[in-house]
PDB file of C-alpha atoms in Angstrom:
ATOM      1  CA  UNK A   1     -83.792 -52.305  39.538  1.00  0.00           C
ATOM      2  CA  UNK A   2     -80.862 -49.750  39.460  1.00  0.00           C
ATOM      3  CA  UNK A   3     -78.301 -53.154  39.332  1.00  0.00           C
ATOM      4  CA  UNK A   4     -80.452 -54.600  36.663  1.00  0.00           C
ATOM      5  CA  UNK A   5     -80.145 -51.157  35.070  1.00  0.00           C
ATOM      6  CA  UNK A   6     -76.380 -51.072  34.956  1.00  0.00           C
ATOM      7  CA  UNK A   7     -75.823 -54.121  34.127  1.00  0.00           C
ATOM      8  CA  UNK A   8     -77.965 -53.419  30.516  1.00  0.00           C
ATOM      9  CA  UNK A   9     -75.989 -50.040  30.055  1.00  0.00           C
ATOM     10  CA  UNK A  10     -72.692 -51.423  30.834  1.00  0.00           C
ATOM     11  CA  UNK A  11     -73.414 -54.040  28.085  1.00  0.00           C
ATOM     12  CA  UNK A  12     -75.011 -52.364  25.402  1.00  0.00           C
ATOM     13  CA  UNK A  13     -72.988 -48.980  25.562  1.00  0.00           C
ATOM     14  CA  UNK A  14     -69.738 -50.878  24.359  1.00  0.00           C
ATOM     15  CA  UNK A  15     -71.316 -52.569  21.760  1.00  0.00           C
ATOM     16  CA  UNK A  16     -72.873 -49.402  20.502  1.00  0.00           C
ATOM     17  CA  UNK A  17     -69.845 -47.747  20.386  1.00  0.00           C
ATOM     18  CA  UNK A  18     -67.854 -50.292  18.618  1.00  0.00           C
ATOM     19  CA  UNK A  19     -70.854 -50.260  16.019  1.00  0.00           C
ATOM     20  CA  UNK A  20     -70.323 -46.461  15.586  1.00  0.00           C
ATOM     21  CA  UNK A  21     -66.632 -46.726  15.600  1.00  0.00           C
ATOM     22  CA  UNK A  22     -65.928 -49.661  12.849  1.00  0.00           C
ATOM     23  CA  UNK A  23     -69.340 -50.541  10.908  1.00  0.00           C
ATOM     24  CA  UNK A  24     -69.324 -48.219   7.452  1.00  0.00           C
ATOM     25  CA  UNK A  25     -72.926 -46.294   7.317  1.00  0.00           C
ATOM     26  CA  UNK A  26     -74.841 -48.374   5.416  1.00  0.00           C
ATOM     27  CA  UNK A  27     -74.178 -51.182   7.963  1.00  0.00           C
ATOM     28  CA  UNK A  28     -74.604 -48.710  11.003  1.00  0.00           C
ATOM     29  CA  UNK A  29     -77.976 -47.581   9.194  1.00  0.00           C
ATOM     30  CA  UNK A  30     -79.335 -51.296   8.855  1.00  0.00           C
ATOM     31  CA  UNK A  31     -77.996 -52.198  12.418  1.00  0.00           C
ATOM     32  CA  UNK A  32     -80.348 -48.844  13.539  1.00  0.00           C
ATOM     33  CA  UNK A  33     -83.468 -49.843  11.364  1.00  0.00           C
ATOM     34  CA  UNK A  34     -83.510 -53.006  13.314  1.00  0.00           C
ATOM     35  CA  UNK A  35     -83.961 -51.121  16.393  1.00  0.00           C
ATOM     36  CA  UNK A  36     -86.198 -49.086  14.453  1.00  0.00           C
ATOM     37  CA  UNK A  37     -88.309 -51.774  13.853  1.00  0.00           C
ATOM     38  CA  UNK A  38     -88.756 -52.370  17.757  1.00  0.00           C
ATOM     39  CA  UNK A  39     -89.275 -48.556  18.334  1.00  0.00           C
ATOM     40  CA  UNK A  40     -92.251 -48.720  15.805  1.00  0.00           C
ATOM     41  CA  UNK A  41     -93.708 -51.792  17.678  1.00  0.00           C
ATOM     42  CA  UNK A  42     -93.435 -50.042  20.633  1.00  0.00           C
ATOM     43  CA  UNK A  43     -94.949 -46.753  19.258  1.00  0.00           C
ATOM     44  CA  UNK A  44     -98.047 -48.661  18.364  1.00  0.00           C
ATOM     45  CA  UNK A  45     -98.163 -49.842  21.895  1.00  0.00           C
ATOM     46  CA  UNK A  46     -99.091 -45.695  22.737  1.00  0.00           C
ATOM     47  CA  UNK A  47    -102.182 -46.065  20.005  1.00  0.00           C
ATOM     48  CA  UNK A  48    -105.220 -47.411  19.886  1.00  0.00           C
ATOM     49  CA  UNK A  49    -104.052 -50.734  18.149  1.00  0.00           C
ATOM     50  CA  UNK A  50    -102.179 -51.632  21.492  1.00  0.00           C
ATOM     51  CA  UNK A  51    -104.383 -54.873  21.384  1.00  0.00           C
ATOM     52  CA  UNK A  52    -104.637 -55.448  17.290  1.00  0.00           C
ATOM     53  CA  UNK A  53    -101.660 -57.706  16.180  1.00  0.00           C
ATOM     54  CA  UNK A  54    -102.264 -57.799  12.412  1.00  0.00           C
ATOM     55  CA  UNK A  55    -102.713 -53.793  12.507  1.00  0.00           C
ATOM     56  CA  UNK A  56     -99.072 -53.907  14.777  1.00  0.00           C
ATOM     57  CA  UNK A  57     -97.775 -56.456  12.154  1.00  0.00           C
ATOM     58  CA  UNK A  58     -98.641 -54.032   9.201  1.00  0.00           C
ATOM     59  CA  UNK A  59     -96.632 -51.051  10.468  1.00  0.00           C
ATOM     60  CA  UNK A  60     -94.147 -52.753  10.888  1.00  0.00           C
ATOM     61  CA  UNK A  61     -93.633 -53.899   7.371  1.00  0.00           C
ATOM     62  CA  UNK A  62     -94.826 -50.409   6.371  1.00  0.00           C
ATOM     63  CA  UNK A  63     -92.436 -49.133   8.718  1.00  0.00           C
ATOM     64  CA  UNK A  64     -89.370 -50.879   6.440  1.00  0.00           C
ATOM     65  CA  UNK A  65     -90.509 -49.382   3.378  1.00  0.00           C
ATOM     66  CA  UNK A  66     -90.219 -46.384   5.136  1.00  0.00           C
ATOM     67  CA  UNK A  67     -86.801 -46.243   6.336  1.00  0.00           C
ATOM     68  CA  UNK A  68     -85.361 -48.121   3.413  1.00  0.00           C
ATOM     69  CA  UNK A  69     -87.211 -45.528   1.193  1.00  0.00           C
ATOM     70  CA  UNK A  70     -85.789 -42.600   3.581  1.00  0.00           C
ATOM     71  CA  UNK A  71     -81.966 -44.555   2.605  1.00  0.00           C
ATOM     72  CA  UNK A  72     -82.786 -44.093  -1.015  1.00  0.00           C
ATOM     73  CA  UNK A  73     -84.196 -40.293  -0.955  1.00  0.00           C
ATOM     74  CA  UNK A  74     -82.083 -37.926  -2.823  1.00  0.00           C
ATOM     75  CA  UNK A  75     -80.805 -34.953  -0.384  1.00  0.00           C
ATOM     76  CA  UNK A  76     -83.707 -32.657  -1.107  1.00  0.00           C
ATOM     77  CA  UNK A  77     -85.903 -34.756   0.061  1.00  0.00           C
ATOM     78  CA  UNK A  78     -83.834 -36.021   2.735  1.00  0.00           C
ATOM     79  CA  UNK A  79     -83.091 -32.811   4.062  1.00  0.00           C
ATOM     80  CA  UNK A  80     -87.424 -32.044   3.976  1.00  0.00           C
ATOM     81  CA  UNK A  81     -88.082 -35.070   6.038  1.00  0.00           C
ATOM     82  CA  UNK A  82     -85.395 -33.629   8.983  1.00  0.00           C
ATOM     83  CA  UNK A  83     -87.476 -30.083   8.637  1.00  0.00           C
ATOM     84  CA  UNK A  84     -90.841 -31.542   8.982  1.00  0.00           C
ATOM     85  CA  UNK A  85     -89.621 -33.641  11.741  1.00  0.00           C
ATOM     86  CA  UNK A  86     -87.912 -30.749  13.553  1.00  0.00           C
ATOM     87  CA  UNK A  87     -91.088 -28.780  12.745  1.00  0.00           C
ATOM     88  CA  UNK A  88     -93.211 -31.287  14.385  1.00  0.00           C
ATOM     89  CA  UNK A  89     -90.942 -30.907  17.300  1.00  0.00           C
ATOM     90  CA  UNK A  90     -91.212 -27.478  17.470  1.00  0.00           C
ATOM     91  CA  UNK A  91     -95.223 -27.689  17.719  1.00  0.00           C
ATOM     92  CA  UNK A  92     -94.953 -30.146  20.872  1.00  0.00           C
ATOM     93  CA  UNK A  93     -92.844 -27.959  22.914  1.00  0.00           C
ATOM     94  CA  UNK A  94     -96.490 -25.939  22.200  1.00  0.00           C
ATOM     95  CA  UNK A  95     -98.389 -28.972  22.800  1.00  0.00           C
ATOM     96  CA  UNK A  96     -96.506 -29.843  26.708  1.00  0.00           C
ATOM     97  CA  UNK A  97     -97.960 -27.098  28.854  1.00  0.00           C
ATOM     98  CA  UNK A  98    -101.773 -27.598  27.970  1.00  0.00           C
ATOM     99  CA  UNK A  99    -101.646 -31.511  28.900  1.00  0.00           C
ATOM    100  CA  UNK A 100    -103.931 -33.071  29.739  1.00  0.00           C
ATOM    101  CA  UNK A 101    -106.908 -30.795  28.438  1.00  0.00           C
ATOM    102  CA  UNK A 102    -105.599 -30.426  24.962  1.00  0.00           C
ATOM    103  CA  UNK A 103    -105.994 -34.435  25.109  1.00  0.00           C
ATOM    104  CA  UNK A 104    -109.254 -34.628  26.691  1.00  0.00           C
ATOM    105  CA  UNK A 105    -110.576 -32.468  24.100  1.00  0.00           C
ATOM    106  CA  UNK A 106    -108.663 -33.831  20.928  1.00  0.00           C
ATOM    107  CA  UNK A 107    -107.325 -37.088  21.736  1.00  0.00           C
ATOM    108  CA  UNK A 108    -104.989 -38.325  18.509  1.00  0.00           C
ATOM    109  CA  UNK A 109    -106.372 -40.705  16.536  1.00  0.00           C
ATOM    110  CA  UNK A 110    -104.583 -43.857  15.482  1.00  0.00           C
ATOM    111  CA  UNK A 111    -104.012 -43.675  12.551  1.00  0.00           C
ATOM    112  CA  UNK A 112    -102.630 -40.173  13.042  1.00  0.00           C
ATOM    113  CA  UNK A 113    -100.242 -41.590  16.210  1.00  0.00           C
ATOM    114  CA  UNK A 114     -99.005 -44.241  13.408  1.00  0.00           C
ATOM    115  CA  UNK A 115     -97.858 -41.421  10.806  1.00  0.00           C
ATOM    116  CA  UNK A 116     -96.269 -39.542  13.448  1.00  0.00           C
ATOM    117  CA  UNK A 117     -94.069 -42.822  14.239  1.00  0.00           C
ATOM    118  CA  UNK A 118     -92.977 -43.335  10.641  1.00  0.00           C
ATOM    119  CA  UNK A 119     -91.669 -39.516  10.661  1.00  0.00           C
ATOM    120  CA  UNK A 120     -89.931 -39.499  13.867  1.00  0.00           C
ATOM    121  CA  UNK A 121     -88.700 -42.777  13.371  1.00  0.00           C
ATOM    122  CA  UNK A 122     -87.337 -42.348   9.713  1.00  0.00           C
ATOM    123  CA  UNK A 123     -85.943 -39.034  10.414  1.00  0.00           C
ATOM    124  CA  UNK A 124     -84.191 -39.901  13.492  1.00  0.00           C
ATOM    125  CA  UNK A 125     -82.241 -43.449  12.063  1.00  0.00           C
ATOM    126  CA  UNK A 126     -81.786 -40.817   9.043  1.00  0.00           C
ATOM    127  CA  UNK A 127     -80.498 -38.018  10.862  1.00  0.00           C
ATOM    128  CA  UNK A 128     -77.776 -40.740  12.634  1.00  0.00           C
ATOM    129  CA  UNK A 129     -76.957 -42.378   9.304  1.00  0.00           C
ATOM    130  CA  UNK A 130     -76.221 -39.115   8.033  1.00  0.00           C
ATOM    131  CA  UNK A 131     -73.947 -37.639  11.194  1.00  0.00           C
ATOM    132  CA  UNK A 132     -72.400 -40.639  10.974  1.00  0.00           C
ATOM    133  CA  UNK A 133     -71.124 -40.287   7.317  1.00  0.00           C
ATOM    134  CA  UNK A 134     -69.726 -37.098   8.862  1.00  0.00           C
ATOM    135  CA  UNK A 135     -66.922 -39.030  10.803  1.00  0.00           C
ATOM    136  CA  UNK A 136     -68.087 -41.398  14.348  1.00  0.00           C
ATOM    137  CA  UNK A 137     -66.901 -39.327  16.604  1.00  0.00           C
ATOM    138  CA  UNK A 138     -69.491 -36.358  15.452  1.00  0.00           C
ATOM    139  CA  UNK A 139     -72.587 -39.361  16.318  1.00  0.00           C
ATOM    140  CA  UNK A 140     -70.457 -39.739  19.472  1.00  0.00           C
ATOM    141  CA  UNK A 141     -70.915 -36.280  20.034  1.00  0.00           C
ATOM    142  CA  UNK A 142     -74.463 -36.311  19.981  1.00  0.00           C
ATOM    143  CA  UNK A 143     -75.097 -39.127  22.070  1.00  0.00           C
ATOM    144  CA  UNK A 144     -72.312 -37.427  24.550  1.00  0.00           C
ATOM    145  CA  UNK A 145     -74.608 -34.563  24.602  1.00  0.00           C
ATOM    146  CA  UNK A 146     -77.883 -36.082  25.250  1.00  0.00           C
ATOM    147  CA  UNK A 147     -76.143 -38.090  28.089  1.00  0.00           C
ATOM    148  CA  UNK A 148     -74.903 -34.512  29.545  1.00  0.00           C
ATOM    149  CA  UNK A 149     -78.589 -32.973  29.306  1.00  0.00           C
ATOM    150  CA  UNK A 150     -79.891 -36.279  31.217  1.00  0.00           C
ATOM    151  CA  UNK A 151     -76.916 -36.645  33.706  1.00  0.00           C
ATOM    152  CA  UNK A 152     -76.695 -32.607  34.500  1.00  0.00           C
ATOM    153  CA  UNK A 153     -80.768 -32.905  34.784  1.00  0.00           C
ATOM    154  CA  UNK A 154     -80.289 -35.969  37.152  1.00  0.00           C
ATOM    155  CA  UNK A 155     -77.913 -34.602  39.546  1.00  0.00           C
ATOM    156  CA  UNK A 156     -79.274 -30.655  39.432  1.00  0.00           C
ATOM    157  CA  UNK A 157     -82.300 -31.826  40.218  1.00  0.00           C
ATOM    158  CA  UNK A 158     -81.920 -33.982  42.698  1.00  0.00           C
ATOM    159  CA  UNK A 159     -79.709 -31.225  44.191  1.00  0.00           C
ATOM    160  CA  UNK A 160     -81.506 -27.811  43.621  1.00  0.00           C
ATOM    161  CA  UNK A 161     -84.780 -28.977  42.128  1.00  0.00           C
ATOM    162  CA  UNK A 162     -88.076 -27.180  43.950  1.00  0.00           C
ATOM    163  CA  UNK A 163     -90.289 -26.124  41.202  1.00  0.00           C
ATOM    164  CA  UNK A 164     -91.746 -28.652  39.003  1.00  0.00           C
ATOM    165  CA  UNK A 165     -91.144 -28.607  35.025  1.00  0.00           C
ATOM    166  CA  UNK A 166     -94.303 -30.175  33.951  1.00  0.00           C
ATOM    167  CA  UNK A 167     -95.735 -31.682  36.841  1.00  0.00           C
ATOM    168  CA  UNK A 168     -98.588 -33.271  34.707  1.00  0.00           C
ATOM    169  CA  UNK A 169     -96.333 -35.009  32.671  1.00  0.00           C
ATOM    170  CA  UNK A 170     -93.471 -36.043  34.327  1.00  0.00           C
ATOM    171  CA  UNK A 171     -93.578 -34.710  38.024  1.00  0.00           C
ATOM    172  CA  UNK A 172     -89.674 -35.669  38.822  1.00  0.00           C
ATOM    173  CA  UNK A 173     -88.629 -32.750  36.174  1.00  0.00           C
ATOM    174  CA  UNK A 174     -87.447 -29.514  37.781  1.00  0.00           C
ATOM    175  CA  UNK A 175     -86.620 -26.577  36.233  1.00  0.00           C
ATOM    176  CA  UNK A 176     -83.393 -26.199  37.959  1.00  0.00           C
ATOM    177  CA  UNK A 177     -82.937 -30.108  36.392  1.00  0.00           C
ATOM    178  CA  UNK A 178     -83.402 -28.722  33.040  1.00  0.00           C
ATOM    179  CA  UNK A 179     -81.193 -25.612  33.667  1.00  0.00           C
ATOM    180  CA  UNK A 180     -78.099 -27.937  35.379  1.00  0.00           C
ATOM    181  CA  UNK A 181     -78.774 -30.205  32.322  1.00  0.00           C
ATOM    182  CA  UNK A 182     -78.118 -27.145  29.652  1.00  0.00           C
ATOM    183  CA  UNK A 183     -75.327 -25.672  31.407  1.00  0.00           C
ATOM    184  CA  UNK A 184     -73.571 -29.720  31.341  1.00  0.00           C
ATOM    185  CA  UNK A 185     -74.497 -29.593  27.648  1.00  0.00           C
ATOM    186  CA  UNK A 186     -72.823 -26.089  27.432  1.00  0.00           C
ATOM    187  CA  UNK A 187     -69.853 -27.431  28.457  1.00  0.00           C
ATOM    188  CA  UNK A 188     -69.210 -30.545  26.568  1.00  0.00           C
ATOM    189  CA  UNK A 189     -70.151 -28.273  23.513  1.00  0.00           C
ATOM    190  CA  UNK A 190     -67.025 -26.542  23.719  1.00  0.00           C
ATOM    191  CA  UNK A 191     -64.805 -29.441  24.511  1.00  0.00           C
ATOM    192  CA  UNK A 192     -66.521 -31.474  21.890  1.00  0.00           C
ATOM    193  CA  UNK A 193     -66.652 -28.412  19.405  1.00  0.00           C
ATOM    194  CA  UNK A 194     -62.690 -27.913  19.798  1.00  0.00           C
ATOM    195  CA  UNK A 195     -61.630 -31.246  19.871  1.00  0.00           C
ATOM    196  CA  UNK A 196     -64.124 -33.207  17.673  1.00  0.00           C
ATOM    197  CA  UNK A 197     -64.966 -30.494  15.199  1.00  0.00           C
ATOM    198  CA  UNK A 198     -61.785 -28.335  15.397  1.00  0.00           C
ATOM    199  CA  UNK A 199     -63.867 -25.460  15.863  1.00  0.00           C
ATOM    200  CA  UNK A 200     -62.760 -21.938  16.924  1.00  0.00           C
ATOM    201  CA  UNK A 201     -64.053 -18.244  17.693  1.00  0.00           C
ATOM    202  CA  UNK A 202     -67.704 -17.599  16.109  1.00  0.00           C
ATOM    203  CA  UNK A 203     -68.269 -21.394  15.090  1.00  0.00           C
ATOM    204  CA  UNK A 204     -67.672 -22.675  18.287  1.00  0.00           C
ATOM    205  CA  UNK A 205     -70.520 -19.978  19.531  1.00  0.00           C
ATOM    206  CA  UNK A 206     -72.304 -21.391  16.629  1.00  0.00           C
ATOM    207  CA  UNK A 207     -71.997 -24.961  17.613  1.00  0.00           C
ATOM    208  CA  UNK A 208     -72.861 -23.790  21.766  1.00  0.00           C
ATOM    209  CA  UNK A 209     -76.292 -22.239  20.385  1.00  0.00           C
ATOM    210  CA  UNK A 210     -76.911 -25.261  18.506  1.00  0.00           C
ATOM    211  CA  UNK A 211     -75.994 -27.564  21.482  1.00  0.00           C
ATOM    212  CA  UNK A 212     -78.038 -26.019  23.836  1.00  0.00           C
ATOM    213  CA  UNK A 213     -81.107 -25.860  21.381  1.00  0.00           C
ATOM    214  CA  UNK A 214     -80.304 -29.710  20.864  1.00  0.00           C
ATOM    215  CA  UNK A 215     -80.645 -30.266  24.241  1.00  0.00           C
ATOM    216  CA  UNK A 216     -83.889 -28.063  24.808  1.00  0.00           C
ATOM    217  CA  UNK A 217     -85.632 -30.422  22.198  1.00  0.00           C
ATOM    218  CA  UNK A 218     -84.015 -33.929  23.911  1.00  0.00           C
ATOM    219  CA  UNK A 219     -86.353 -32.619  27.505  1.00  0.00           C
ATOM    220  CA  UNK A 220     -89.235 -32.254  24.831  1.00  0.00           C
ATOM    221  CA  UNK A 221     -88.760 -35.530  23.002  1.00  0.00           C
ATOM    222  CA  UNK A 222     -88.805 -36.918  26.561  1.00  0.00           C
ATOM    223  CA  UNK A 223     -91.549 -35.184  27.725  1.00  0.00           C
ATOM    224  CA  UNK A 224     -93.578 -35.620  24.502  1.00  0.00           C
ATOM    225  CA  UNK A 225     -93.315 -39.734  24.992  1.00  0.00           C
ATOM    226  CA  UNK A 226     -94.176 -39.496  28.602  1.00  0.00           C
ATOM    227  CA  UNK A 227     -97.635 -37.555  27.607  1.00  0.00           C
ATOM    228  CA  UNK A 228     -98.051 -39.926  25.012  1.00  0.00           C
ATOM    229  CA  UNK A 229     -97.857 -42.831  27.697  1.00  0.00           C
ATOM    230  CA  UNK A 230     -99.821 -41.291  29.799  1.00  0.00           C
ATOM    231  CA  UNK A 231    -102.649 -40.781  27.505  1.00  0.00           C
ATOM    232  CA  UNK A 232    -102.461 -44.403  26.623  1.00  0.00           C
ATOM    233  CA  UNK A 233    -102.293 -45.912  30.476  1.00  0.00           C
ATOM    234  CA  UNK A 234     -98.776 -47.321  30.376  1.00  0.00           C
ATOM    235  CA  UNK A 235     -95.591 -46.776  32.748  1.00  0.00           C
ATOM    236  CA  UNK A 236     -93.045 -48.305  29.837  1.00  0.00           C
ATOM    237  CA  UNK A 237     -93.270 -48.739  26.460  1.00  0.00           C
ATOM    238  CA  UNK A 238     -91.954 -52.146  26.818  1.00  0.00           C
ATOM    239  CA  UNK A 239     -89.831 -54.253  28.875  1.00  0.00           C
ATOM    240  CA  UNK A 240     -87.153 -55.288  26.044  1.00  0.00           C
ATOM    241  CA  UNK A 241     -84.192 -54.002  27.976  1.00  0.00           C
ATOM    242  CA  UNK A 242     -84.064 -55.360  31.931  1.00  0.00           C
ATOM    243  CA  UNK A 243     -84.200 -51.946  34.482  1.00  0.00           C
ATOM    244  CA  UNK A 244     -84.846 -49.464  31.222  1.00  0.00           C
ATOM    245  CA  UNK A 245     -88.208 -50.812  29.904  1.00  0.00           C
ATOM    246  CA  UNK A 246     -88.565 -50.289  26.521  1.00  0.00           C
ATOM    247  CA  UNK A 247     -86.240 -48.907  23.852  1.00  0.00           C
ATOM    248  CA  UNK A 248     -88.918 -45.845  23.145  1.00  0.00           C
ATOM    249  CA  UNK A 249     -88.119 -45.118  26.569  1.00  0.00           C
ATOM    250  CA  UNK A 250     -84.187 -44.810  26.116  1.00  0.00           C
ATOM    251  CA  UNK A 251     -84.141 -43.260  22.867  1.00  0.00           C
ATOM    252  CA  UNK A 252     -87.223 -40.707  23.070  1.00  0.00           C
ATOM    253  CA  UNK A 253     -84.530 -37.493  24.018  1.00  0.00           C
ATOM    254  CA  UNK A 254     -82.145 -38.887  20.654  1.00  0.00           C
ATOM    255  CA  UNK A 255     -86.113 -38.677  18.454  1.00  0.00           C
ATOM    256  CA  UNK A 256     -86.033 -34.778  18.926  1.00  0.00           C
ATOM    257  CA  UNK A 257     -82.589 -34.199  19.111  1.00  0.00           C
ATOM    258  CA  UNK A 258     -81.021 -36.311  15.809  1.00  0.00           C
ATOM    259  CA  UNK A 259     -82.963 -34.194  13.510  1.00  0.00           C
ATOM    260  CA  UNK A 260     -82.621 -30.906  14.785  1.00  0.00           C
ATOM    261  CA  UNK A 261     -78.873 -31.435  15.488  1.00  0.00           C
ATOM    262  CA  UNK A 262     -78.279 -32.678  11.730  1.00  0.00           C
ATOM    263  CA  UNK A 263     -80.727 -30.201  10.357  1.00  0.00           C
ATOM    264  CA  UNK A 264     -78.731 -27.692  12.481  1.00  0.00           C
ATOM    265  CA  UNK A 265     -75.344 -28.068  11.623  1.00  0.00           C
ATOM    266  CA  UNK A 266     -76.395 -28.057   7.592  1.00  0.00           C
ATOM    267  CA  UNK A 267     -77.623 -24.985   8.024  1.00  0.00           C
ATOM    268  CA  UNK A 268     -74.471 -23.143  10.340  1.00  0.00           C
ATOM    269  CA  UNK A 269     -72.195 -25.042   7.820  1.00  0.00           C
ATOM    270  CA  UNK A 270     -70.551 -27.127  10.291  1.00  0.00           C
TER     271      UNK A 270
END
């Protein structure tokens, strides 16, 4: 398993960076909805239409409308569909600690899992799009930063971790993962804020605050798809990518974190 998963990594991260570095947005953005496309057929895998093809089909195709229509949006409404999104995020960090009861009580409909997708879907291949057309090294960036919070979390964990994060959830998550994960993040911030973004003095505190709040919402964009999983029965939301499962799985941290960190930097004029 762990040679089947770096043999997937060590082939898709240089392809994904060579995408970043040389395709122009537009091509980057169609490259993404593709994925996007897979992510949405694996988001319906977490709903009740697991088993209902057309249904699957159908979301799909309403799925492309969607992000081509997100492509098109002027800037106002581009910049409401990263708020709602972040929003959304902001009410599942509320949602984590009462698993599974909340669920047992309220368990979300279908069709309500399926308009959840298209938002966190369009907003996140928006959100990339968009940091992209801010130079490839700033998407780097991100991605850099959601690897720290995952590889700090990894090793912290394994090292210092005793009390559980949210053991109903995801019972390998520590607390002192999450904290080694931030402080990781904290540091590439300021590398990556001096030398990608040339920042200095109270914008590089900016970008830190920002970083670290990033990374806070990629541990509930992870969390949030292993409840969802959970509620529906299933270890992986697919087995697309050998030793990873599906692509859901790898990209569930970058559905929180895009928006927010796009949203974020818009706002701190970055």
């Amino acid at each position: 398993m762990l040679m089947q998963r770096v043999i997937t990594a060590l082939i898709l991260l240089p392809l994904l960076l060579l995408l970043i570095w040389f395709a122009p947005t537009p091509w980057l953005y169609a490259a993404f909805c593709a994925a996007g496309l897979l992510i949405a057929w694996e988001w319906t895998g977490l709903t009740a239409w697991r088993g209902e093809a057309p249904k699957r089909y159908a979301y799909l195709a309403v799925t492309a409308l969607i992000l081509l229509g997100a492509w098109l949006a002027p800037s106002g409404l581009r910049g409401a569909l990263l708020a709602v999104a972040s929003l959304w995020w902001g009410c599942a960090f509320l949602l984590l600690p009462g698993f599974p009861q909340n669920f047992q009580r309220h368990p979300p409909a279908a069709a309500v899992m399926a308009l959840l997708g298209l938002l966190l879907i369009a907003s996140t291949l928006l959100a990339l799009a968009l940091l992209h057309e801010r130079g490839p090294l700033k998407l780097i960036y991100l991605f850099f930063l959601i690897f720290a919070a995952d590889t700090g979390a990894y090793f912290a964990g394994r090292r210092f971790g005793r009390h559980k994060l949210a053991p109903n959830i995801s019972p390998g998550k520590t607390v002192e993962g999450a904290i080694g994960g931030l402080l990781l993040c904290g540091v590439w911030s300021v590398i990556g804020g001096i030398a990608i973004f040339g920042l200095q003095g109270g914008a590089l505190l900016s970008l830190l605050a920002l970083s670290l709040l990033v990374a806070v919402f990629s541990i509930v964009g992870d969390l949030t798809e292993s409840m969802f999983k959970r509620v529906a029965g299933i270890k992986d939301s697919g087995n697309i990518l050998p030793g990873h499962g599906g692509i859901l799985d790898r990209v569930d941290s970058i559905l929180a974190a895009a928006p927010v960190m796009v949203l974020g930097l818009q706002l701190l004029g970055l």
